[in-house]
Coordinates of C-alpha atoms in Angstrom, one line a residue:
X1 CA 5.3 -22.4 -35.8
X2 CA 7.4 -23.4 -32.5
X3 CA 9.9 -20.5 -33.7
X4 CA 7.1 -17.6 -34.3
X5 CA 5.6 -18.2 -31.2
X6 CA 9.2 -17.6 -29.8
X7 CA 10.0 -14.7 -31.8
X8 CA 6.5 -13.5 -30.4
X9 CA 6.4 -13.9 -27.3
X10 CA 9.8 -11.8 -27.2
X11 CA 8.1 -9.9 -28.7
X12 CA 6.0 -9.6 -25.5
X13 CA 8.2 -9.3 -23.0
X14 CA 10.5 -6.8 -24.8
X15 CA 7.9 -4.2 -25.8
X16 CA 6.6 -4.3 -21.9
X17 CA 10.4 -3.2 -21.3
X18 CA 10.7 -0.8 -23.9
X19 CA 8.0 0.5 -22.2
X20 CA 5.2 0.8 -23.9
X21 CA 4.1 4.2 -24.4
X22 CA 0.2 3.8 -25.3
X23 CA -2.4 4.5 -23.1
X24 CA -4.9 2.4 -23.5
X25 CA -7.5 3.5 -20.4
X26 CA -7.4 4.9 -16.9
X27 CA -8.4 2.1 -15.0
X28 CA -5.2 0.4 -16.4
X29 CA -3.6 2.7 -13.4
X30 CA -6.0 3.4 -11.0
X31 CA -7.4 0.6 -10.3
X32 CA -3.8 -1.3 -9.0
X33 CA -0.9 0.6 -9.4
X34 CA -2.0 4.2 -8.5
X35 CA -3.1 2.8 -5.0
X36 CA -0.7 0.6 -4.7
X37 CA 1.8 3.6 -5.2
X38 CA -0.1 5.3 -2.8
X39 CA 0.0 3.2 0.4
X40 CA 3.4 1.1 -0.3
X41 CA 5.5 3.8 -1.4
X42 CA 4.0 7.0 0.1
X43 CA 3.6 8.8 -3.0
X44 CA 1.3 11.7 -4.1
X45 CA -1.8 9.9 -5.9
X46 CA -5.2 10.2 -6.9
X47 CA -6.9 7.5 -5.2
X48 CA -10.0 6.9 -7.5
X49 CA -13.9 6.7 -5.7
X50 CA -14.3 2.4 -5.5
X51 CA -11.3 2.5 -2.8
X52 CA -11.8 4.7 -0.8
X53 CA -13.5 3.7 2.6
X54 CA -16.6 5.5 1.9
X55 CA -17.3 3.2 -1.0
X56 CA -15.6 -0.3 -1.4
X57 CA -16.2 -1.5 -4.8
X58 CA -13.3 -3.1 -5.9
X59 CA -11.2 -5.7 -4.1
X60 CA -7.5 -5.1 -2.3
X61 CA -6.2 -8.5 -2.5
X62 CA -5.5 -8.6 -6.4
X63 CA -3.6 -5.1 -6.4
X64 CA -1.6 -6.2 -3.2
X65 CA -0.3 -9.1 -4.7
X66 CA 0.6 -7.8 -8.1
X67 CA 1.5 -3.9 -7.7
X68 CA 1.5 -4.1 -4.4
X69 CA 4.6 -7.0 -4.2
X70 CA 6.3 -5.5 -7.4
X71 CA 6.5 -1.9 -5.4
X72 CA 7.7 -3.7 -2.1
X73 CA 10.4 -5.4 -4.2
X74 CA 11.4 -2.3 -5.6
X75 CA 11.1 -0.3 -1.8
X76 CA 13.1 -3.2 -0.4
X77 CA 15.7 -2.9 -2.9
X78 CA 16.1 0.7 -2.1
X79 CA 15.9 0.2 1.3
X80 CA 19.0 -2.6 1.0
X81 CA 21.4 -0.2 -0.9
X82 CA 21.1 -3.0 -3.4
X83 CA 20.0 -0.1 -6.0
X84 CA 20.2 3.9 -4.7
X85 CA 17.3 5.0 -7.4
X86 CA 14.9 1.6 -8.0
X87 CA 12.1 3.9 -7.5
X88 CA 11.4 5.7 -10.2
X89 CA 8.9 6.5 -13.2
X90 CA 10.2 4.1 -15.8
X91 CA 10.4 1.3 -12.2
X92 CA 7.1 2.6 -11.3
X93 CA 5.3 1.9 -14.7
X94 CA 7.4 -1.4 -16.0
X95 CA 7.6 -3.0 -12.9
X96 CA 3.8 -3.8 -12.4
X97 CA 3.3 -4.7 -16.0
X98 CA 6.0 -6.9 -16.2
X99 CA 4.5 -9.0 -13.4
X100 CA 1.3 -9.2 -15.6
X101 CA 3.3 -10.2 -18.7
X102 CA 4.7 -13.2 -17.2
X103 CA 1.2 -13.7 -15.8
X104 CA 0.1 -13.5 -19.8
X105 CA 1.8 -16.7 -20.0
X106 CA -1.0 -18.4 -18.2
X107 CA -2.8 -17.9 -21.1
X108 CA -0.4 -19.8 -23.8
X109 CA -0.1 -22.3 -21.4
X110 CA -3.8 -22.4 -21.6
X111 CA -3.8 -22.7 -25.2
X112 CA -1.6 -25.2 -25.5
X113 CA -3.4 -27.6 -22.6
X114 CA -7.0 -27.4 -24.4
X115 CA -5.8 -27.1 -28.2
X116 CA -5.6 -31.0 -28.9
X117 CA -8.6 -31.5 -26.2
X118 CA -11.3 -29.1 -28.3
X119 CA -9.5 -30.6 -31.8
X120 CA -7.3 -27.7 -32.7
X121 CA -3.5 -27.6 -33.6
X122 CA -1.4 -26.6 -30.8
X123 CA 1.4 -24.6 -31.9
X124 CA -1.2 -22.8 -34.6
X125 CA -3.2 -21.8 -31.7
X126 CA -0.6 -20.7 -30.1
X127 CA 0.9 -18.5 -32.9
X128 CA -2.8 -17.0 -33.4
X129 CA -2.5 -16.0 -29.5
X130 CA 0.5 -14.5 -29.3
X131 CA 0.3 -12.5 -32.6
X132 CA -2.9 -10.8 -31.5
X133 CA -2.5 -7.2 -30.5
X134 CA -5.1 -8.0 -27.9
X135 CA -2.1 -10.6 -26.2
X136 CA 0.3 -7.9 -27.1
X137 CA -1.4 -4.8 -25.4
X138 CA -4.0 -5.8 -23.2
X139 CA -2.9 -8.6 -21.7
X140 CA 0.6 -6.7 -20.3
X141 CA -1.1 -3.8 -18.7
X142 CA -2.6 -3.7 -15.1
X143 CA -6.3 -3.7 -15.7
X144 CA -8.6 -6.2 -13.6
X145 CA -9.9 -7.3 -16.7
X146 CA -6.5 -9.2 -18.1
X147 CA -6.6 -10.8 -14.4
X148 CA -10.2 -12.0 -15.4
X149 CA -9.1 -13.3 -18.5
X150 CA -6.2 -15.6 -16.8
X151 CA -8.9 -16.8 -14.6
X152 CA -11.2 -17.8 -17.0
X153 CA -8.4 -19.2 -18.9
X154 CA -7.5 -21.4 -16.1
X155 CA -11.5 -22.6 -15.1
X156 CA -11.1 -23.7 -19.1
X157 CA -8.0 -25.6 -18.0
X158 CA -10.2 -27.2 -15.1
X159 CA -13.6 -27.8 -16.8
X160 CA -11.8 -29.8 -19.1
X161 CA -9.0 -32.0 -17.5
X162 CA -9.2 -35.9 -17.6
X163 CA -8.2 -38.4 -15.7
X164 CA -5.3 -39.8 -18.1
X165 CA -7.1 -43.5 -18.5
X166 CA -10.4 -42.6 -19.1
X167 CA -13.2 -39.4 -19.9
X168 CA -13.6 -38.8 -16.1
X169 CA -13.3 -35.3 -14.7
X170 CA -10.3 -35.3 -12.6
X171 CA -11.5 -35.1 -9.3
X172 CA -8.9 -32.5 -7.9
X173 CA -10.6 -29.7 -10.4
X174 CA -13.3 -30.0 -8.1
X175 CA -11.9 -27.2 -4.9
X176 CA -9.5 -25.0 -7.3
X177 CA -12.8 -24.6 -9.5
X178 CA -14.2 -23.2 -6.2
X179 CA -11.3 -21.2 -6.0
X180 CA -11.0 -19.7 -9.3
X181 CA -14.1 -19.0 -10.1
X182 CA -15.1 -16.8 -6.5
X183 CA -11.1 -15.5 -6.9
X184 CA -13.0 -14.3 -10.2
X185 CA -16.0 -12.9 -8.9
X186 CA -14.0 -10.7 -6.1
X187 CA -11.8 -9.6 -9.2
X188 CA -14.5 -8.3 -11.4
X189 CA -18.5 -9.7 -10.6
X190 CA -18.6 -10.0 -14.6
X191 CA -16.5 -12.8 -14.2
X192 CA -20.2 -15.0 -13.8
X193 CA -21.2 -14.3 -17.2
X194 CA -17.4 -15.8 -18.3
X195 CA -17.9 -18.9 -16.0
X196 CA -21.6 -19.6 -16.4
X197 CA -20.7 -22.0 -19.8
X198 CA -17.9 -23.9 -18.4
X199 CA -18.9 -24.5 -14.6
X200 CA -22.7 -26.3 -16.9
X201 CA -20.1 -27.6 -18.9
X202 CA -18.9 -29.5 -15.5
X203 CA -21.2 -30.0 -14.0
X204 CA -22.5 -31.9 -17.3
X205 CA -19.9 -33.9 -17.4
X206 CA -20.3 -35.0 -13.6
X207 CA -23.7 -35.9 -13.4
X208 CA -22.9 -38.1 -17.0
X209 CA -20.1 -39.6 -15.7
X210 CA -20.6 -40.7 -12.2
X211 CA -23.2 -43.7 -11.2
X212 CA -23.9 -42.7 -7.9
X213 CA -25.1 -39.8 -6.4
X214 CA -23.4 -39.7 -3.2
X215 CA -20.3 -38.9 -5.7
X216 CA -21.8 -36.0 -7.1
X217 CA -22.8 -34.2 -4.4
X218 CA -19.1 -34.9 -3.3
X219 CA -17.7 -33.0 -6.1
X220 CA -20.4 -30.3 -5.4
X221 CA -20.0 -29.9 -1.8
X222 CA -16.1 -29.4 -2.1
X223 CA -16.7 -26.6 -5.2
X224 CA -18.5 -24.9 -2.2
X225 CA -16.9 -25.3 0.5
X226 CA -13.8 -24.6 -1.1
X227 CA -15.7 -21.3 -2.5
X228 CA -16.9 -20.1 0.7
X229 CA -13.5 -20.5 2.2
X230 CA -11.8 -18.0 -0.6
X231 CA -14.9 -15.8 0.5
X232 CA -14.1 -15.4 3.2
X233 CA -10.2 -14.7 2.9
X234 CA -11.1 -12.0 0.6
X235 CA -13.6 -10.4 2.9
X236 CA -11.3 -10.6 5.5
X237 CA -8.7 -8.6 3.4
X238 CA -11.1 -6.2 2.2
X239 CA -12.9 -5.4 5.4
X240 CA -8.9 -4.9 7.6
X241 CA -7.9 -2.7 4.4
X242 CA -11.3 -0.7 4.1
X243 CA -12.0 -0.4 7.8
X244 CA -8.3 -0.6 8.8
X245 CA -9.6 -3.0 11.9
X246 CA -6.4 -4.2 13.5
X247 CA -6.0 -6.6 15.8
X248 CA -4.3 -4.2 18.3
X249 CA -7.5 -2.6 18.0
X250 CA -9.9 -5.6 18.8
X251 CA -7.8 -6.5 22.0
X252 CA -7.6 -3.0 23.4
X253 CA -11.4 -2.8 23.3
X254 CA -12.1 -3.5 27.6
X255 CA -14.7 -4.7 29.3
X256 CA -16.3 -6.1 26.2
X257 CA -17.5 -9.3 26.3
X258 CA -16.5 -11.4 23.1
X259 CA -20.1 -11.1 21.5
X260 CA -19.4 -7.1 21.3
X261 CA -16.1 -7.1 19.6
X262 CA -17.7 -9.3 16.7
X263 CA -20.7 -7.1 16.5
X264 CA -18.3 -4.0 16.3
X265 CA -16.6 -6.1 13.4
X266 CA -19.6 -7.5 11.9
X267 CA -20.7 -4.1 11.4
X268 CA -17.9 -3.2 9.4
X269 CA -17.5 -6.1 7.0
X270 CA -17.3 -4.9 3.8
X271 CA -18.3 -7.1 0.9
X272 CA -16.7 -5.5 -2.8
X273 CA -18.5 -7.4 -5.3
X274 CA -22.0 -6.3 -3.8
X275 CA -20.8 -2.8 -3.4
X276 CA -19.8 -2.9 -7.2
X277 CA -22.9 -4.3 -8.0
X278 CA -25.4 -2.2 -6.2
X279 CA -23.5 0.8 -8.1
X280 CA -23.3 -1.0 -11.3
X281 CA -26.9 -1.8 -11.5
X282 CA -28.3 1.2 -11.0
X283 CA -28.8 2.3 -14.8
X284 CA -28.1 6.2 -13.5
X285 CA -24.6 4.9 -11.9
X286 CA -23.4 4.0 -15.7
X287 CA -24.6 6.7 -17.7
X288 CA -22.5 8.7 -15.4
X289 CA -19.4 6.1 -17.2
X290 CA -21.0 6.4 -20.7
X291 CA -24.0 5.1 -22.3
X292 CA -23.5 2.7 -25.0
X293 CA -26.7 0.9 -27.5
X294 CA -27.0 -2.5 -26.6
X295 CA -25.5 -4.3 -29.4
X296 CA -22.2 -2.2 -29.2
X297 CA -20.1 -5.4 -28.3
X298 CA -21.4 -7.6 -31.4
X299 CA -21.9 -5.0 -33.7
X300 CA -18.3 -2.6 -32.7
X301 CA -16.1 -4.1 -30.0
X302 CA -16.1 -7.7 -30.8
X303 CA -14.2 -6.3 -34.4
X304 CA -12.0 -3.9 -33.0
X305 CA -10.5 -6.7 -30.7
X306 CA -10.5 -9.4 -33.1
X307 CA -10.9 -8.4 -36.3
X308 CA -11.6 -11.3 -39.0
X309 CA -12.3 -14.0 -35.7
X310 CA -15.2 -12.2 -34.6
X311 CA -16.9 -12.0 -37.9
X312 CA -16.1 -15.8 -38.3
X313 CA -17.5 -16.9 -35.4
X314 CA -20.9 -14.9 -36.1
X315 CA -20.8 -16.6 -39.4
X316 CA -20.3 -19.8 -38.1
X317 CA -22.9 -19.4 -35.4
X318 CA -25.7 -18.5 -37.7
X319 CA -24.7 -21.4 -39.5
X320 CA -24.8 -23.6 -36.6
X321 CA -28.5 -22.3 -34.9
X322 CA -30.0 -22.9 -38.8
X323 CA -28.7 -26.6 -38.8
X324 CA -29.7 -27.3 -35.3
X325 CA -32.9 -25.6 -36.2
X326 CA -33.9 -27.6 -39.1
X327 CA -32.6 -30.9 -37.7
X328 CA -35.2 -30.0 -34.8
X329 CA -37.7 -29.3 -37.1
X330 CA -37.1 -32.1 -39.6
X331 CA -35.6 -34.8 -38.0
X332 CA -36.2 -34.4 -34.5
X333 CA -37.2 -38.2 -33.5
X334 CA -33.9 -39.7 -35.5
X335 CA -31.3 -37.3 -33.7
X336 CA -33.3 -37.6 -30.1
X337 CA -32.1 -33.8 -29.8
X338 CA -28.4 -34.7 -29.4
X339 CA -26.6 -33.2 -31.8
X340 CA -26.6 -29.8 -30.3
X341 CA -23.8 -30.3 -28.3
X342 CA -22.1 -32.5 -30.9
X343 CA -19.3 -31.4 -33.3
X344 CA -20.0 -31.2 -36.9
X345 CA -18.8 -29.2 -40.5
X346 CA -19.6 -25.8 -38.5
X347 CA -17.1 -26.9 -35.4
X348 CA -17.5 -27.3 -31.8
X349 CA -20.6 -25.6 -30.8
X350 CA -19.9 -25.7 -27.1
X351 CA -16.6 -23.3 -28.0
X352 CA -18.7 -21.1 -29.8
X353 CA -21.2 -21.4 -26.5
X354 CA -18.1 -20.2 -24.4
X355 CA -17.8 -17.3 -26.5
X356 CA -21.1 -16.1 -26.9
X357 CA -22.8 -16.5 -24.0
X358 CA -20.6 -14.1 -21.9
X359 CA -20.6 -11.8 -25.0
X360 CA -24.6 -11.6 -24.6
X361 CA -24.9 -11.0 -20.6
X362 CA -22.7 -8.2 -20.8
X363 CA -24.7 -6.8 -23.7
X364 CA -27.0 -6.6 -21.1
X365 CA -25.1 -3.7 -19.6
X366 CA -25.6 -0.2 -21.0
X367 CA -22.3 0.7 -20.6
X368 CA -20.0 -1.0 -23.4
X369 CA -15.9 -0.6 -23.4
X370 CA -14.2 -3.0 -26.2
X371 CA -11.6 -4.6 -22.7
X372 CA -14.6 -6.2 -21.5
X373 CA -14.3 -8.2 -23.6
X374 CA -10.8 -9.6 -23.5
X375 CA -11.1 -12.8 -22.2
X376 CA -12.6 -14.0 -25.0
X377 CA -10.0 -14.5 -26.9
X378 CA -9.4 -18.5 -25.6
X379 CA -12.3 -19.8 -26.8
X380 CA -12.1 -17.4 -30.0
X381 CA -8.5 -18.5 -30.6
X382 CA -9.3 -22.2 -30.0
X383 CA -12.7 -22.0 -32.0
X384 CA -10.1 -20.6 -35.2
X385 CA -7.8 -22.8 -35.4
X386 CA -10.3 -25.7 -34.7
X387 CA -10.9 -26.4 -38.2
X388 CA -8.0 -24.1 -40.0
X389 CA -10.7 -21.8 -40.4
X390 CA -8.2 -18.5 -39.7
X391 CA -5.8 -19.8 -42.0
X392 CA -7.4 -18.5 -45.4
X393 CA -7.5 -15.1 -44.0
X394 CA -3.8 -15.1 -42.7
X395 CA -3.0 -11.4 -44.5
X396 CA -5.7 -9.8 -43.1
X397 CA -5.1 -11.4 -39.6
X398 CA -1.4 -9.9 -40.0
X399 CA -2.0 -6.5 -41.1
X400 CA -5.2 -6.2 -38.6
X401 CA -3.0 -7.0 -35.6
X402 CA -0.1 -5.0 -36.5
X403 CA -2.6 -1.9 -37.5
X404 CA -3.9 -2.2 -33.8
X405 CA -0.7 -2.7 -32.1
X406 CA 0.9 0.4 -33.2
X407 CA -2.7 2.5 -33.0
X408 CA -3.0 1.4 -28.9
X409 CA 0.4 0.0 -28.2
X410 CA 2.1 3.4 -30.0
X411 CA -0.3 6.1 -30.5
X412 CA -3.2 6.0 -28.3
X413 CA -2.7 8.7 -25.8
X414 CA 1.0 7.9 -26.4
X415 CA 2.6 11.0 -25.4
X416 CA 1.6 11.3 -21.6
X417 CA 3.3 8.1 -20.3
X418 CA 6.6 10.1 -22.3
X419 CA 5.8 13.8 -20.7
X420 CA 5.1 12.0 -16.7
X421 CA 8.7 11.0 -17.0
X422 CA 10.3 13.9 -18.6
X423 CA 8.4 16.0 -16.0
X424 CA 9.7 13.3 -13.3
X425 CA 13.6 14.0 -14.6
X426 CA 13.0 17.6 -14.8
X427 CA 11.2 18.1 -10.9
X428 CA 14.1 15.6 -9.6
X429 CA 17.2 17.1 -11.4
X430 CA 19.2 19.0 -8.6
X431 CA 18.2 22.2 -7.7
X432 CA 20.9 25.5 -7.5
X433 CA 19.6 27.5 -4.6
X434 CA 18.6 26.3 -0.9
X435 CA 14.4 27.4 -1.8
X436 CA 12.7 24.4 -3.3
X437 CA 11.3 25.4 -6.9
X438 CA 7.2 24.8 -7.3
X439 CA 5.7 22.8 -10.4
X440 CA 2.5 23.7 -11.0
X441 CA 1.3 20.9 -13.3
X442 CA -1.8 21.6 -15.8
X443 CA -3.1 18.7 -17.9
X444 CA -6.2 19.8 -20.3
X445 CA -7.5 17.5 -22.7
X446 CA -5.3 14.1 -22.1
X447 CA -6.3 11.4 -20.0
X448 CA -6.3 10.9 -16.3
X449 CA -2.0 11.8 -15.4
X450 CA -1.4 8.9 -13.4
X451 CA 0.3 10.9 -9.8
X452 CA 2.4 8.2 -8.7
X453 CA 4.5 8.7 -12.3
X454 CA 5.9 11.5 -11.0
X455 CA 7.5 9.8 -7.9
X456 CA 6.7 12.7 -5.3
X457 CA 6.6 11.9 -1.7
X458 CA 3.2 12.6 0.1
X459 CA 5.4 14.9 2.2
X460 CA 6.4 17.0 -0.6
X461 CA 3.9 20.0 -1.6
X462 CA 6.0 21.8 -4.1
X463 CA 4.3 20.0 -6.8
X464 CA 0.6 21.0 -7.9
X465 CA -0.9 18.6 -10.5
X466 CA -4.4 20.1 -12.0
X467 CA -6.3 18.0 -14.3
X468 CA -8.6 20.1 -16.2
X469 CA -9.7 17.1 -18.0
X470 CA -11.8 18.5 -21.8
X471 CA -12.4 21.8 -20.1
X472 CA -13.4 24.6 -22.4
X473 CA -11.2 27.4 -23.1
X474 CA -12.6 30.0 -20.6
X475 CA -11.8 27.5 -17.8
X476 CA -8.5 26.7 -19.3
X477 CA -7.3 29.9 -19.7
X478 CA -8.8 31.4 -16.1
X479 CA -6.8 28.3 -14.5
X480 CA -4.1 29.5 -16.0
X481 CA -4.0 33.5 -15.7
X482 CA -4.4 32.6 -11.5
X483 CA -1.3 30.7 -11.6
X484 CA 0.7 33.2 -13.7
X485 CA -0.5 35.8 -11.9
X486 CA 0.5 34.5 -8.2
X487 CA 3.1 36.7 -7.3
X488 CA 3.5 35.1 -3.9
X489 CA 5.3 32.5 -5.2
X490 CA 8.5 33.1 -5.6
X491 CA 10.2 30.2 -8.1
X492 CA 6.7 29.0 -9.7
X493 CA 7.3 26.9 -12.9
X494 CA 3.7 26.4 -14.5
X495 CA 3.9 23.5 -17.0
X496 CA 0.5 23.2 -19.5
X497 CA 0.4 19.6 -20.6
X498 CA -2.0 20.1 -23.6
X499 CA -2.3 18.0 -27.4
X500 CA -1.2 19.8 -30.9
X501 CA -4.5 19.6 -32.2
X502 CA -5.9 22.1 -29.3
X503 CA -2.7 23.8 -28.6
X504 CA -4.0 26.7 -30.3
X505 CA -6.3 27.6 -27.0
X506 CA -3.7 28.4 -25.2
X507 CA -2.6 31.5 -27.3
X508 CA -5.6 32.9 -26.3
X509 CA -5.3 33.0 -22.6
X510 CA -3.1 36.3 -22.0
X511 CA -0.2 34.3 -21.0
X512 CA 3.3 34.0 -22.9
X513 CA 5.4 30.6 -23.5
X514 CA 8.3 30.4 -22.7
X515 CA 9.7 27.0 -23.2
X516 CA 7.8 24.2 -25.1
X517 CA 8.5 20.8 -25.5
X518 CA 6.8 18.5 -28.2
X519 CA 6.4 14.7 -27.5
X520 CA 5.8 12.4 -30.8
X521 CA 3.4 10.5 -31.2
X522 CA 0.2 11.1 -29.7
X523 CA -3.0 10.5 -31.0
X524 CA -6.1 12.0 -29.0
X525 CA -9.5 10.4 -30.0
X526 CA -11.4 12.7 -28.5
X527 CA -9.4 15.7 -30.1
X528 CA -8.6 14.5 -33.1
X529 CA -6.1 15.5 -36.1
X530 CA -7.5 17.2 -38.7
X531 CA -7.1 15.2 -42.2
X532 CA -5.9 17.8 -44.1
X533 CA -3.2 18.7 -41.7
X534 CA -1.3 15.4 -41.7
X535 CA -0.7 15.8 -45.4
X536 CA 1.0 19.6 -44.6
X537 CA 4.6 20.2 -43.4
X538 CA 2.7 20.4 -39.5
X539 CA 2.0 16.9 -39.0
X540 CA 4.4 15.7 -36.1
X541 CA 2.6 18.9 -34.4
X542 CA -1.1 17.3 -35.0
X543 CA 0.3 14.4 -34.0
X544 CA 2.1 15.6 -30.8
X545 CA 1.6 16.6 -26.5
X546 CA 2.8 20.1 -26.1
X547 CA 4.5 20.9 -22.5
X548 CA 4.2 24.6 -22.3
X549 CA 6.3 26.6 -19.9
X550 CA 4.4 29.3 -19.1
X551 CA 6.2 32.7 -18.8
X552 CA 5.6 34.4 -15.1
X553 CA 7.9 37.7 -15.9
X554 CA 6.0 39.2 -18.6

């Protein structure tokens, strides 16, 4: 087991290098890299609505120190002559998801702590980790949700360490629980539905364990203080970033009397998590995002993540709530209510409490997207392996994870990650005349182009990048006739960025192509192949992104 676990998490680490090409979501780049890009490297990006100072949703501190350091090792680098071309597309996509593979790590150590702790084998555990496409794809890409998933990984670490000579709560968990768990909800606000179980798990334990009272609230009083304090740092960050309220600032503000300057500030501070949730909970806010039924996680996302585990776990917890049920019913004077909380044929019920609980709270939420749900996996893991219950599904396990890995980690919007650095290599190769050529860049039907890919300076305006998103073929084909037709620009290259299984459209716009360049694979959900083609001679082309040159002489 020790050796597959090895062999995987090589795995890990390799494929992040490779890179890989899937694209899972949007918010995988702009919500850390793209800005991050944007303000540490100067490049042309699209900086998305929750950080821009009009409307703060989402946090600075966590992209700063993971994109944000990777860039300015990469800048400094440059800077140093140490490397003459560090920045560039394949530097500019690795480099930030290397930082969160290592990070991923957090999680095996994670495993490993809790296995023998909630009964489970170790190194199984471990194996069942690192072999699930959810370890291998999600948790190596920049979204805020793999940082939320570390988190709660780590407030599992805390919730349950022991003192080694007794059942005690080790009584340093008490402040880096505060820590983690507002670090958390300044990451993502949905990181209280993760934390509810294990911070009643603790406190639990506390009130059991300790005799005196005066102890308790000492445990309780540092969690908050301790909370309060990381508060406030990320306030602080938020509110200088968002506001851009320098000291300079503050001190060149005369004849103010020190009550002024702090009521200028106070005016200013900026808290994310409300701002998020203020948008978040207005049910208009996320239909704009998608609207989803309610049961979507249970019923859809809780499979696609984790296959065989999921359905387990609903087994086992329908199994659980009748036994509990009856024994209430039946023999509720002989049991005193305790067994609840106790572990029996079923498994550890609290586990299955620190899966399902977060699982229902954001059920609550009308809109439903299967990484919500990736911190899961822990307890999931730990829950499977508790009892060998995975182990007589191991084919199904295999062939599920290795099915997903190559549909997001491979195909998934695979070819625009591919075509952002072939367009990076072609706009940066050197240029024979003195008159800088202009790209005009089209993308209809992919996902968001992440900018920053394309490593152009914010200087630089001989690149246009136009994302037409799903537009319908008038728009397309109007969008593209203007550019074609501008005849005061002298060396225009107009580039359509578009996927086989639409590339049809553009023969009819009354343009000509002049050069096209096919990138294998790609696989558009929203566009997608027609069956009967991938059994024809065609198929690389269904399953393909075009970049169309479009001709301007005809």
């Amino acid at each position: 087991a020790q050796g597959l676990w090895a062999l995987l998490a090589a795995l890990r680490a390799g494929w992040c290098l490779l890179p890989q090409a899937g694209y899972l979501h949007p918010d995988e780049f702009f919500q850390s890299p793209e800005v991050m890009a944007g303000d540490i490297l100067n490049l042309q990006v699209y900086y998305p609505w929750e950080f821009l100072s009009s409307s703060p949703c989402r946090t600075v501190v966590f992209p700063l120190m993971t994109s944000g350091v990777t860039y300015w090792v990469i800048k400094s680098l440059q800077q140093l002559d140490i490397c003459s071309s560090c920045i560039n597309s394949y530097t500019l996509l690795v480099s930030p998801r290397l930082l969160f593979t290592i990070f991923s790590f957090i999680l095996d150590y994670s495993v490993y702590r809790l296995a023998t702790f909630w009964k489970a084998d170790p190194w199984k555990a471990l194996v069942l980790l690192a072999g699930s496409y959810v370890t291998l794809v999600f948790y190596t890409r920049t979204f805020t949700n793999t940082l939320e998933g570390l988190l709660f990984a780590l407030l599992m670490v805390l919730v349950s360490s022991r003192k080694s000579d007794s059942s005690l709560p080790e009584p340093t968990s008490s402040p880096l629980i505060g820590i983690v768990t507002t670090a958390g909800f300044f990451n993502r606000p949905t990181f209280l539905a993760f934390a509810l179980m294990p911070l009643l798990y603790w406190a639990g334990l506390i009130v059991d364990s300790q005799k005196s009272i005066k102890t308790v609230i000492n445990h309780f009083l540092k969690l908050v203080l301790c909370a309060c304090f990381t508060a406030i740092v990320f306030i602080t960050a938020d509110t200088f970033y968002f506001t851009s309220v320098s000291l300079d600032n503050l001190y060149s503000i005369k004849q103010s009397s020190l009550f002024d300057v702090i009521a200028q500030v106070n005016d200013k501070i900026i808290v994310t998590p409300l701002n998020f949730l203020r948008y978040n909970l207005n049910p208009h806010n996320l239909a704009l995002h998608g609207s989803h039924p309610r049961v979507t996680h249970f019923a859809v996302n809780g499979i696609m993540l984790f296959g065989t585990l999921h359905i387990l776990a609903i087994c086992a917890g329908f199994k659980m709530l009748k036994k509990y049920v009856h024994q209430l019913i039946w023999v509720k004077s002989s049991y005193h209510g305790s067994s609840g909380l106790s572990a029996h044929s079923e498994g550890n019920p609290t586990l299955l409490l620190f899966y399902f609980v977060p699982l229902a709270f954001l059920s609550l939420f009308s809109h439903q997207e299967p990484r919500f749900l990736i911190p899961l996996i822990l307890p999931l893991v730990l829950f499977s392996t508790a009892q060998n219950r995975a182990m007589k599904w191991k084919p199904i396990i295999v062939i599920f994870n290795v099915l997903g890995a190559l549909l997001f980690g491979c195909l998934h919007q695979g070819g625009l990650i591919p075509c952002l650095f072939h367009l990076e290599q072609l706009m940066h190769s050197p240029e024979p005349s003195n008159h800088p050529r202009h790209y005009t860049l089209l993308f209809a039907h992919t996902y968001m182009p992440p900018r920053s890919l394309l490593n152009i300076k914010k200087r630089d305006m001989h690149v246009e990048v136009i994302d037409l998103a799903g537009s319908e073929e008038e728009t397309l084909c109007q969008t593209v006739e203007e550019r074609a037709n501008n005849f005061t620009c002298n060396d225009c290259h107009i580039f359509v960025i578009i996927p086989g299984t639409v590339r049809a459209i553009i023969t009819n716009c009354a343009v000509s192509v002049k050069n096209e360049t096919l990138i294998f694979p790609h696989l558009s959900m929203e566009d997608p192949p027609q069956i009967p083609f991938l059994f024809h001679g065609n198929w690389r082309k269904q399953l393909g992104l075009y970049i169309l040159q479009v001709d301007r002489d005809q």
